[in-house]
Short mmCIF file of C-alpha atoms and ligand atoms in Angstrom, two decimals:
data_model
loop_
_atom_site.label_atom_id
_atom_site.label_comp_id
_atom_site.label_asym_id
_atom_site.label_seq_id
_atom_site.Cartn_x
_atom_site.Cartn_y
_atom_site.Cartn_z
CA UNK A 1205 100.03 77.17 -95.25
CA UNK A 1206 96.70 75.35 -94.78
CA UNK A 1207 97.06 73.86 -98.02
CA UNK A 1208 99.67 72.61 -97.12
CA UNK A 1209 98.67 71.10 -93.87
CA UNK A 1210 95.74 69.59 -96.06
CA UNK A 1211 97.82 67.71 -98.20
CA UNK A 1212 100.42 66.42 -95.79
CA UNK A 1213 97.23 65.03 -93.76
CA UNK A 1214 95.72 64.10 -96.79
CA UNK A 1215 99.13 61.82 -97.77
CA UNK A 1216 99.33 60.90 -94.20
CA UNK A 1217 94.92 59.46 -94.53
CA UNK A 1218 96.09 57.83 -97.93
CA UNK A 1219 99.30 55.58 -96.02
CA UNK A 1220 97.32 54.82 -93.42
CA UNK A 1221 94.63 53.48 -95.76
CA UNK A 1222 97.38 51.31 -97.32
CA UNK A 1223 98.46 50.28 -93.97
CA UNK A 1224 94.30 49.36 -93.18
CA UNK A 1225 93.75 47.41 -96.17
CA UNK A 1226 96.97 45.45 -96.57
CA UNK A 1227 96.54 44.90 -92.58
CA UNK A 1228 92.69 43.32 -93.80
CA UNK A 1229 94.19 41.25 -96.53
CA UNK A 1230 96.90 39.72 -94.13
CA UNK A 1231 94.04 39.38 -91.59
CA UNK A 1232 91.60 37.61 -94.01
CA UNK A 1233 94.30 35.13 -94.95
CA UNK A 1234 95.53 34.14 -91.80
CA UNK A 1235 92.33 34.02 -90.50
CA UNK A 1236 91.48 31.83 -93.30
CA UNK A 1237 94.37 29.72 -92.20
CA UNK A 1238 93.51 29.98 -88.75
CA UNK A 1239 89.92 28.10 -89.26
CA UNK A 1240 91.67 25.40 -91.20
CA UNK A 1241 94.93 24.63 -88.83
CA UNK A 1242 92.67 24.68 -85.75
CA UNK A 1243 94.12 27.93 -84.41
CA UNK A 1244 90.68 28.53 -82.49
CA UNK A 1245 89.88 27.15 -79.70
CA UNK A 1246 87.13 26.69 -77.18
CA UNK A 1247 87.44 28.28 -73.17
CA UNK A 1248 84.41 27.44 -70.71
CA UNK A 1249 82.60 30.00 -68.11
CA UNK A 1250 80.53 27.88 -65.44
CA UNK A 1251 77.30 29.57 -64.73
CA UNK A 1252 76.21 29.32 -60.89
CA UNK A 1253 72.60 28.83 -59.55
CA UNK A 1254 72.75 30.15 -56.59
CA UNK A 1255 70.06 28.51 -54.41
CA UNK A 1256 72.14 25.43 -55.22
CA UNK A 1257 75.40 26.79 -55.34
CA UNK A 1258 75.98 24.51 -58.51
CA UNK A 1259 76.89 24.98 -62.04
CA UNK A 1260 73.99 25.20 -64.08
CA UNK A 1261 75.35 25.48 -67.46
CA UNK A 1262 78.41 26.51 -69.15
CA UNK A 1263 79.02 29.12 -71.69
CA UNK A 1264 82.04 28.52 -74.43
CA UNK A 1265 83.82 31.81 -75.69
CA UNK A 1266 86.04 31.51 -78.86
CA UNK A 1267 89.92 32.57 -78.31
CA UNK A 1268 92.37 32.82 -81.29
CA UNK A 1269 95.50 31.55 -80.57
CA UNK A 1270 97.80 33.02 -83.35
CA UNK A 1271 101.58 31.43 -82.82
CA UNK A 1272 102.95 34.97 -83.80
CA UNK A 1273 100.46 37.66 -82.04
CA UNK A 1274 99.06 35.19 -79.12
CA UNK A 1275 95.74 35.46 -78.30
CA UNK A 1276 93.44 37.69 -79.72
CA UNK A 1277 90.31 38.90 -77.94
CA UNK A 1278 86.95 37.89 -79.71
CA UNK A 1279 85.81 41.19 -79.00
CA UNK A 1280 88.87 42.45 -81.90
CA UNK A 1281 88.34 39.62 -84.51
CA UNK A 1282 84.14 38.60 -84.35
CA UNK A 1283 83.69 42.12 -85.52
CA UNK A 1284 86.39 41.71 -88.42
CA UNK A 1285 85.05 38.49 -89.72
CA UNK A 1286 81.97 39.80 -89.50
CA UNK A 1287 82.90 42.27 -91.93
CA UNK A 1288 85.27 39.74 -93.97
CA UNK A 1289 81.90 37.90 -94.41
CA UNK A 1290 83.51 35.09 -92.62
CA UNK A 1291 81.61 34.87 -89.33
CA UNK A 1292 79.19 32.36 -90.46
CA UNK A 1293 82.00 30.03 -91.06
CA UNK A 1294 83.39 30.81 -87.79
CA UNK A 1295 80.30 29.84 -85.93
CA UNK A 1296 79.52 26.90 -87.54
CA UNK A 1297 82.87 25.77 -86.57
CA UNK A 1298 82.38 26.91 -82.76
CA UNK A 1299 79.16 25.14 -83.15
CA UNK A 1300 80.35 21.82 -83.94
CA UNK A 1301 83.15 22.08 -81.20
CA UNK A 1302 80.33 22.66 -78.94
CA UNK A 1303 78.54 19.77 -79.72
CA UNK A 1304 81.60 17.63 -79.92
CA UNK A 1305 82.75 19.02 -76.52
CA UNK A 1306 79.36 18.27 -74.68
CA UNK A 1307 79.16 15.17 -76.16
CA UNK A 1308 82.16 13.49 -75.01
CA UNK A 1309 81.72 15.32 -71.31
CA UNK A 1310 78.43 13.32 -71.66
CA UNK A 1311 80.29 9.95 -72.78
CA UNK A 1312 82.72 10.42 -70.02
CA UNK A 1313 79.42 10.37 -67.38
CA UNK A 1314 79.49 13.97 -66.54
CA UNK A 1315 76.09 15.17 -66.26
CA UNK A 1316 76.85 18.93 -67.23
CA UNK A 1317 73.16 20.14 -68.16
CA UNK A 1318 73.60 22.87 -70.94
CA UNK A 1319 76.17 24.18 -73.12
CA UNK A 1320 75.90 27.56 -74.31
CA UNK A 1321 76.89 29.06 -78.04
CA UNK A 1322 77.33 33.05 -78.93
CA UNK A 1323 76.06 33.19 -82.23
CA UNK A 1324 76.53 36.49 -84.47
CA UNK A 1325 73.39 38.95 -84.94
CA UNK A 1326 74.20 38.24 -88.51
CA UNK A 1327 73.64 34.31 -88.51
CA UNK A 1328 70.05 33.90 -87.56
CA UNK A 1329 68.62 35.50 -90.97
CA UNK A 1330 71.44 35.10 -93.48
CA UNK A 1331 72.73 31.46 -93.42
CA UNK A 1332 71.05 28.38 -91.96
CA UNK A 1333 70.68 28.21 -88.29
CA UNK A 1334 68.90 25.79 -87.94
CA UNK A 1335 70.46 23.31 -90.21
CA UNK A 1336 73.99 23.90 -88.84
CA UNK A 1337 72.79 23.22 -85.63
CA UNK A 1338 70.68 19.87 -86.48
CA UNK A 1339 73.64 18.82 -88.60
CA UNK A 1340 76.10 19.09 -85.74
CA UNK A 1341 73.32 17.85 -82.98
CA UNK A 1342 73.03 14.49 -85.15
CA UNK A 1343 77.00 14.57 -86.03
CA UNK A 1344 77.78 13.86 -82.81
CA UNK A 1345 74.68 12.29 -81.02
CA UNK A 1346 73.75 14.99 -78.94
CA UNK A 1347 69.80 16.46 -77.90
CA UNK A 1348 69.29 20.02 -78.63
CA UNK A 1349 68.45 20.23 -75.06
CA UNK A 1350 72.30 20.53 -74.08
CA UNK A 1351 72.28 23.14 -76.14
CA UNK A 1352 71.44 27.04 -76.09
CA UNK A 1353 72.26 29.60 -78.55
CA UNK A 1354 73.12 33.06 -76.90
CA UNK A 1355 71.72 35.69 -79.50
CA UNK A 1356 71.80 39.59 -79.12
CA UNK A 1357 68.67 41.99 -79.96
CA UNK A 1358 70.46 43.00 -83.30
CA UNK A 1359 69.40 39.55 -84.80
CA UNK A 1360 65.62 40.11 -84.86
CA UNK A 1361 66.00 43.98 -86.16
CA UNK A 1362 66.07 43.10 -89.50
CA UNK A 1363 63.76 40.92 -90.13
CA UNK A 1364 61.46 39.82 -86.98
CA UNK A 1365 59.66 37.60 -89.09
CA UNK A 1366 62.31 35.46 -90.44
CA UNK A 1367 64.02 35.59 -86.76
CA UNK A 1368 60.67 33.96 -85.38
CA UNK A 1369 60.53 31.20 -88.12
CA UNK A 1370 64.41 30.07 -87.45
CA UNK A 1371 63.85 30.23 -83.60
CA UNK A 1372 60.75 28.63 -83.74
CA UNK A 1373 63.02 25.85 -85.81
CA UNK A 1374 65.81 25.40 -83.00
CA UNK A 1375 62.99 25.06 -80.73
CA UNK A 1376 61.63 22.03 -82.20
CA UNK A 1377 65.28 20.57 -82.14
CA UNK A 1378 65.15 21.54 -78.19
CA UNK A 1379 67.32 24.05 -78.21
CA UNK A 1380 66.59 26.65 -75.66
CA UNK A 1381 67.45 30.51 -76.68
CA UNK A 1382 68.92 33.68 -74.71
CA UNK A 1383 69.36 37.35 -75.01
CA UNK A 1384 72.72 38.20 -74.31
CA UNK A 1385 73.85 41.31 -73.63
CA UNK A 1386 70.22 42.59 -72.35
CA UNK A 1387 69.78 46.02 -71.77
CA UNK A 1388 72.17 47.37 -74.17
CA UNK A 1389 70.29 47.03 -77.26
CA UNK A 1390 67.29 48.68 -78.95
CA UNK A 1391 65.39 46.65 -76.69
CA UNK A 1392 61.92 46.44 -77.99
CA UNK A 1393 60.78 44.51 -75.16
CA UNK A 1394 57.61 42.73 -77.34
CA UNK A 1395 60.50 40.63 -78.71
CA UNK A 1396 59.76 39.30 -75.15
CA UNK A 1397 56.59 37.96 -76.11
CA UNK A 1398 56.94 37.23 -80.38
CA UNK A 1399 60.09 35.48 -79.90
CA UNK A 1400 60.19 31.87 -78.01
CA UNK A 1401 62.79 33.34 -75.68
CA UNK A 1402 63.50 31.39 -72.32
CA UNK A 1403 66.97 33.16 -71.16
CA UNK A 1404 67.85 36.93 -70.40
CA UNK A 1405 71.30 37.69 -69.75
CA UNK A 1406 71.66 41.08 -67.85
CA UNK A 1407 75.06 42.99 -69.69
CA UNK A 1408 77.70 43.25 -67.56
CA UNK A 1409 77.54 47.01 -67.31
CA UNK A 1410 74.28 47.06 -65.29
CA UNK A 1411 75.89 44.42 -62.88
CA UNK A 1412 79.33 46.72 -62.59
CA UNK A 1413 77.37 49.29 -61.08
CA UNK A 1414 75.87 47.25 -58.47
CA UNK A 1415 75.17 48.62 -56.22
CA UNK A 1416 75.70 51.97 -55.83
CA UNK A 1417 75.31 54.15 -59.20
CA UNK A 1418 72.04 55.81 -59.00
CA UNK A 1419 68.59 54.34 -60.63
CA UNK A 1420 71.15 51.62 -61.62
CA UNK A 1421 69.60 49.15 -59.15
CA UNK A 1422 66.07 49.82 -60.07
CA UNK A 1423 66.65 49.38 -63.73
CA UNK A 1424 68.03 45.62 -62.54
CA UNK A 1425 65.31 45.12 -60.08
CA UNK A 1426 63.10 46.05 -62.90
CA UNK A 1427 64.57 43.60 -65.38
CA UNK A 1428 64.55 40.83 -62.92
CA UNK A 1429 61.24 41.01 -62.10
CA UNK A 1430 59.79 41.48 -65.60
CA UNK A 1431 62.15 38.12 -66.47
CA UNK A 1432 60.43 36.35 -64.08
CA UNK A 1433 56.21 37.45 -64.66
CA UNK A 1434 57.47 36.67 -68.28
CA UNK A 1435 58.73 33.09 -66.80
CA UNK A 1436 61.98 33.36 -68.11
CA UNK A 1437 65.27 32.43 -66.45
CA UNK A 1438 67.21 35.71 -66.06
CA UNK A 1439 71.27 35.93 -65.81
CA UNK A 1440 73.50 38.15 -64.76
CA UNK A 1441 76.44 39.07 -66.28
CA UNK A 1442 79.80 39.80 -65.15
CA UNK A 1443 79.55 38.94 -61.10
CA UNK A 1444 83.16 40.27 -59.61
CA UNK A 1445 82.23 40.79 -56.24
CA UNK A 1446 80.12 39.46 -53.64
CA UNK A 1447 78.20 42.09 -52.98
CA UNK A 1448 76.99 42.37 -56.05
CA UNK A 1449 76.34 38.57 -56.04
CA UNK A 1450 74.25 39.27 -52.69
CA UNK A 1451 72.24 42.49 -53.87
CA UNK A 1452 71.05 39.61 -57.07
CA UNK A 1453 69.88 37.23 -54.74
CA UNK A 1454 68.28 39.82 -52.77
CA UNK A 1455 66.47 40.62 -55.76
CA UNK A 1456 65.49 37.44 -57.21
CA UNK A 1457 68.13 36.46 -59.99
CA UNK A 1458 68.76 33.20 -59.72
CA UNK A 1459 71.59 32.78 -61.77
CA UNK A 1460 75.21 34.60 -62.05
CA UNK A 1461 78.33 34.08 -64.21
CA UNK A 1462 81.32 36.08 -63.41
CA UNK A 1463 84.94 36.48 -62.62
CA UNK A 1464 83.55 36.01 -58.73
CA UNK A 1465 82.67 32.20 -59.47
CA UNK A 1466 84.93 31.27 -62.13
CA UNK A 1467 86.84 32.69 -65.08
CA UNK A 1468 86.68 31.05 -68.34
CA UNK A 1469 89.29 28.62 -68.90
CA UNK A 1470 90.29 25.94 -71.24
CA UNK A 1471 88.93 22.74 -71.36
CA UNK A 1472 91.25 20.60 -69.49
CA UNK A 1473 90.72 23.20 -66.24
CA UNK A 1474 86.90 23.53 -67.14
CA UNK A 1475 86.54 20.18 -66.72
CA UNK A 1476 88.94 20.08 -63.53
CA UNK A 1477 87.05 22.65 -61.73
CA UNK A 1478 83.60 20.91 -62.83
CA UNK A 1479 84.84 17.64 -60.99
CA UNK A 1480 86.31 20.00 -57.95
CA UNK A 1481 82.91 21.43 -57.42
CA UNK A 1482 80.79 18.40 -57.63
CA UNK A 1483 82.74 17.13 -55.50
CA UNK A 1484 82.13 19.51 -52.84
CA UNK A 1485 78.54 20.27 -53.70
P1 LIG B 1571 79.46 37.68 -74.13
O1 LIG B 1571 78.83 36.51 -74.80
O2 LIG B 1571 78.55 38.67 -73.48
O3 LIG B 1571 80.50 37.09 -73.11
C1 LIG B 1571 80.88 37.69 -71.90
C2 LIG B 1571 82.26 38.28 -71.96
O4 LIG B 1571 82.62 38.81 -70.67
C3 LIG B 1571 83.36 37.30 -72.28
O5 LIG B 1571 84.37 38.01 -72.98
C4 LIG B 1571 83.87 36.87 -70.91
O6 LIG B 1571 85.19 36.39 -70.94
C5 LIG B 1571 83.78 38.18 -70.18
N1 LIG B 1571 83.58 38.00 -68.73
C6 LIG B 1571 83.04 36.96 -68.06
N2 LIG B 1571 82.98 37.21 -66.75
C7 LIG B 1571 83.47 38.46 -66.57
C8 LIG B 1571 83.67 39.30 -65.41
O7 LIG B 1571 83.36 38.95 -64.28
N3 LIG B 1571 84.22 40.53 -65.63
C9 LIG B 1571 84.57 40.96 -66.88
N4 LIG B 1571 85.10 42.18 -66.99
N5 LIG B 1571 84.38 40.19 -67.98
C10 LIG B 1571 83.85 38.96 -67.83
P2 LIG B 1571 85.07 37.42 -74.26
O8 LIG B 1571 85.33 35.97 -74.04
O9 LIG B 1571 86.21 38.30 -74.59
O10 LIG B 1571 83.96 37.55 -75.38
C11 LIG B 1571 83.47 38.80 -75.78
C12 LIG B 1571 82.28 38.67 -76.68
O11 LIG B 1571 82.64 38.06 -77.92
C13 LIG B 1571 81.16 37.79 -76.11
O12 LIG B 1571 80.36 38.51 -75.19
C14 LIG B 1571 80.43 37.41 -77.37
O13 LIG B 1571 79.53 38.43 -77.75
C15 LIG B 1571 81.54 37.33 -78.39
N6 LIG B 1571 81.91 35.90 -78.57
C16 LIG B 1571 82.68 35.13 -77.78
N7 LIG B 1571 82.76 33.87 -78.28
C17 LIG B 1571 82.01 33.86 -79.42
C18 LIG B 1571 81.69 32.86 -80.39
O14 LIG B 1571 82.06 31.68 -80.29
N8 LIG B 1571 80.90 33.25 -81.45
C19 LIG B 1571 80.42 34.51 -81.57
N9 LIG B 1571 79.65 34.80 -82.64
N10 LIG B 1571 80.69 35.48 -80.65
C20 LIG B 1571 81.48 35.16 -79.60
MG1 LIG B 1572 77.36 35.25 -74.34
MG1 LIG B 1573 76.96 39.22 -72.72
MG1 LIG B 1574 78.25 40.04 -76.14
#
């Protein structure tokens, strides 16, 4: 009886298997044709100062617009090309489109200071940072000071010392450099001080328990003031309410991004809203 069980689940593990792998090969090819039929596309989430009330930068997050599934979350396919080996591709093209995008806002007169880029943990030792972001910088005119790469604390763990030479590279282009996702990594927090960091971006998941979750506000209030004696600018993530905006300010952050401000959105309403809130600022 058991044995038997054992080999139906074992026949049932073997077709679902086939199922994974032929999924992965249809993935990998349209995914493949995806980068070359401009399937990707660039949205845009404002950031908000809020002393000023104004945008202070504006962080692009890749969507996937497949013409037979819709759009795909980054969050399903930035781990998959990751493991298709295809995620360096990926950002250079997001990287480009960055640069591209900020420098025609710029053309147009619209004096939008930053633009902000995820890269992958993976990118910053394996391929060439640097040089994909110098290429696309002088491709399209543009100062590395409109730009910022948003990295994660995964992309120093395996090999600090490489991590420190290719940051140290972007900053000579003027590039400025954030931690994304802070809080929810191994954070060793001397990366604070080895790495030329000048942006921490509190996770989201610290900021949805704002502000009532126990020890949950002192970890924040702890990360916000350890931001600034470090001089950095500090972030926080995922703002949907306005308490939670308040309880920030209270504490010091200066900056937010969140569904409470603005959603991301493509570029045509990006650039709509931009123009709506300069108008009224
Ligand atoms: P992230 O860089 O931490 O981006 C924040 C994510 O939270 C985005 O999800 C954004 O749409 C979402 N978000 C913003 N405000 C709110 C809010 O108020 N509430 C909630 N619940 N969510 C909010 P998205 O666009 O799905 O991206 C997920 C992750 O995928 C990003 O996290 C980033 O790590 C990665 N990613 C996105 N675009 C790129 C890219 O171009 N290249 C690379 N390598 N990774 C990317
Ligand atoms: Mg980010
Ligand atoms: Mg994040
Ligand atoms: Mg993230």
């Amino acid at each position: 009886r058991s044995k038997e069980i054992g080999r139906n689940s074992f026949q049932l593990y073997k077709a679902s298997m086939n199922a994974r792998s032929l999924e992965r090969l249809s993935m990998l090819s349209r995914f493949q044709y995806a980068l070359e039929h401009d399937e990707f596309e660039l949205y845009f989430q404002p950031l908000q100062c809020l002393a000023s009330g104004r945008i202070s930068s504006v962080e692009c997050l890749l969507r996937w617009n497949d013409p037979n599934l819709g759009m795909i979350s980054p969050a399903q396919f930035i781990p998959l090309a990751e493991e298709l080996g295809l995620i360096i591709k990926l950002d250079q093209w997001v990287i480009n489109k960055a640069c591209e995008s900020m420098a025609l806002w710029r053309r147009q007169g619209s004096d939008i200071r930053r633009i902000a880029i995820n890269v992958s943990a993976q990118h910053l030792c394996q391929g060439d940072l640097a040089i994909t972001v110098a290429n696309s910088l002088s491709k399209h005119c543009l100062d590395g000071r409109f730009i910022e790469l948003e990295l994660t604390e995964s992309s120093f763990i395996s090999n600090l010392h490489e991590a420190k030479s290719e940051l140290q590279k972007l900053k000579s282009l003027g590039v400025s450099i954030a931690l994304d996702d802070f809080g929810t990594g191994y954070s060793a927090l001397s990366y604070l001080t080895k790495l030329p960091i000048d942006t921490l971006k509190i996770d989201a998941s610290f900021v949805a328990k704002i502000p009532d979750e126990y020890g949950n506000s002192e970890i924040v209030s702890a990360i916000i003031a350890m931001a600034k004696a470090l001089n950095l600018q500090v972030v926080a993530e995922g703002v949907e309410k306005s308490e939670q905006r308040q309880f920030l300010q209270k504490l010091g952050c200066n900056i937010v991004q969140g569904y409470l401000f603005c959603k991301p959105l493509s570029a045509d309403d990006w650039l709509r809203f931009y123009h709506a809130e300069k108008a009224t600022s």
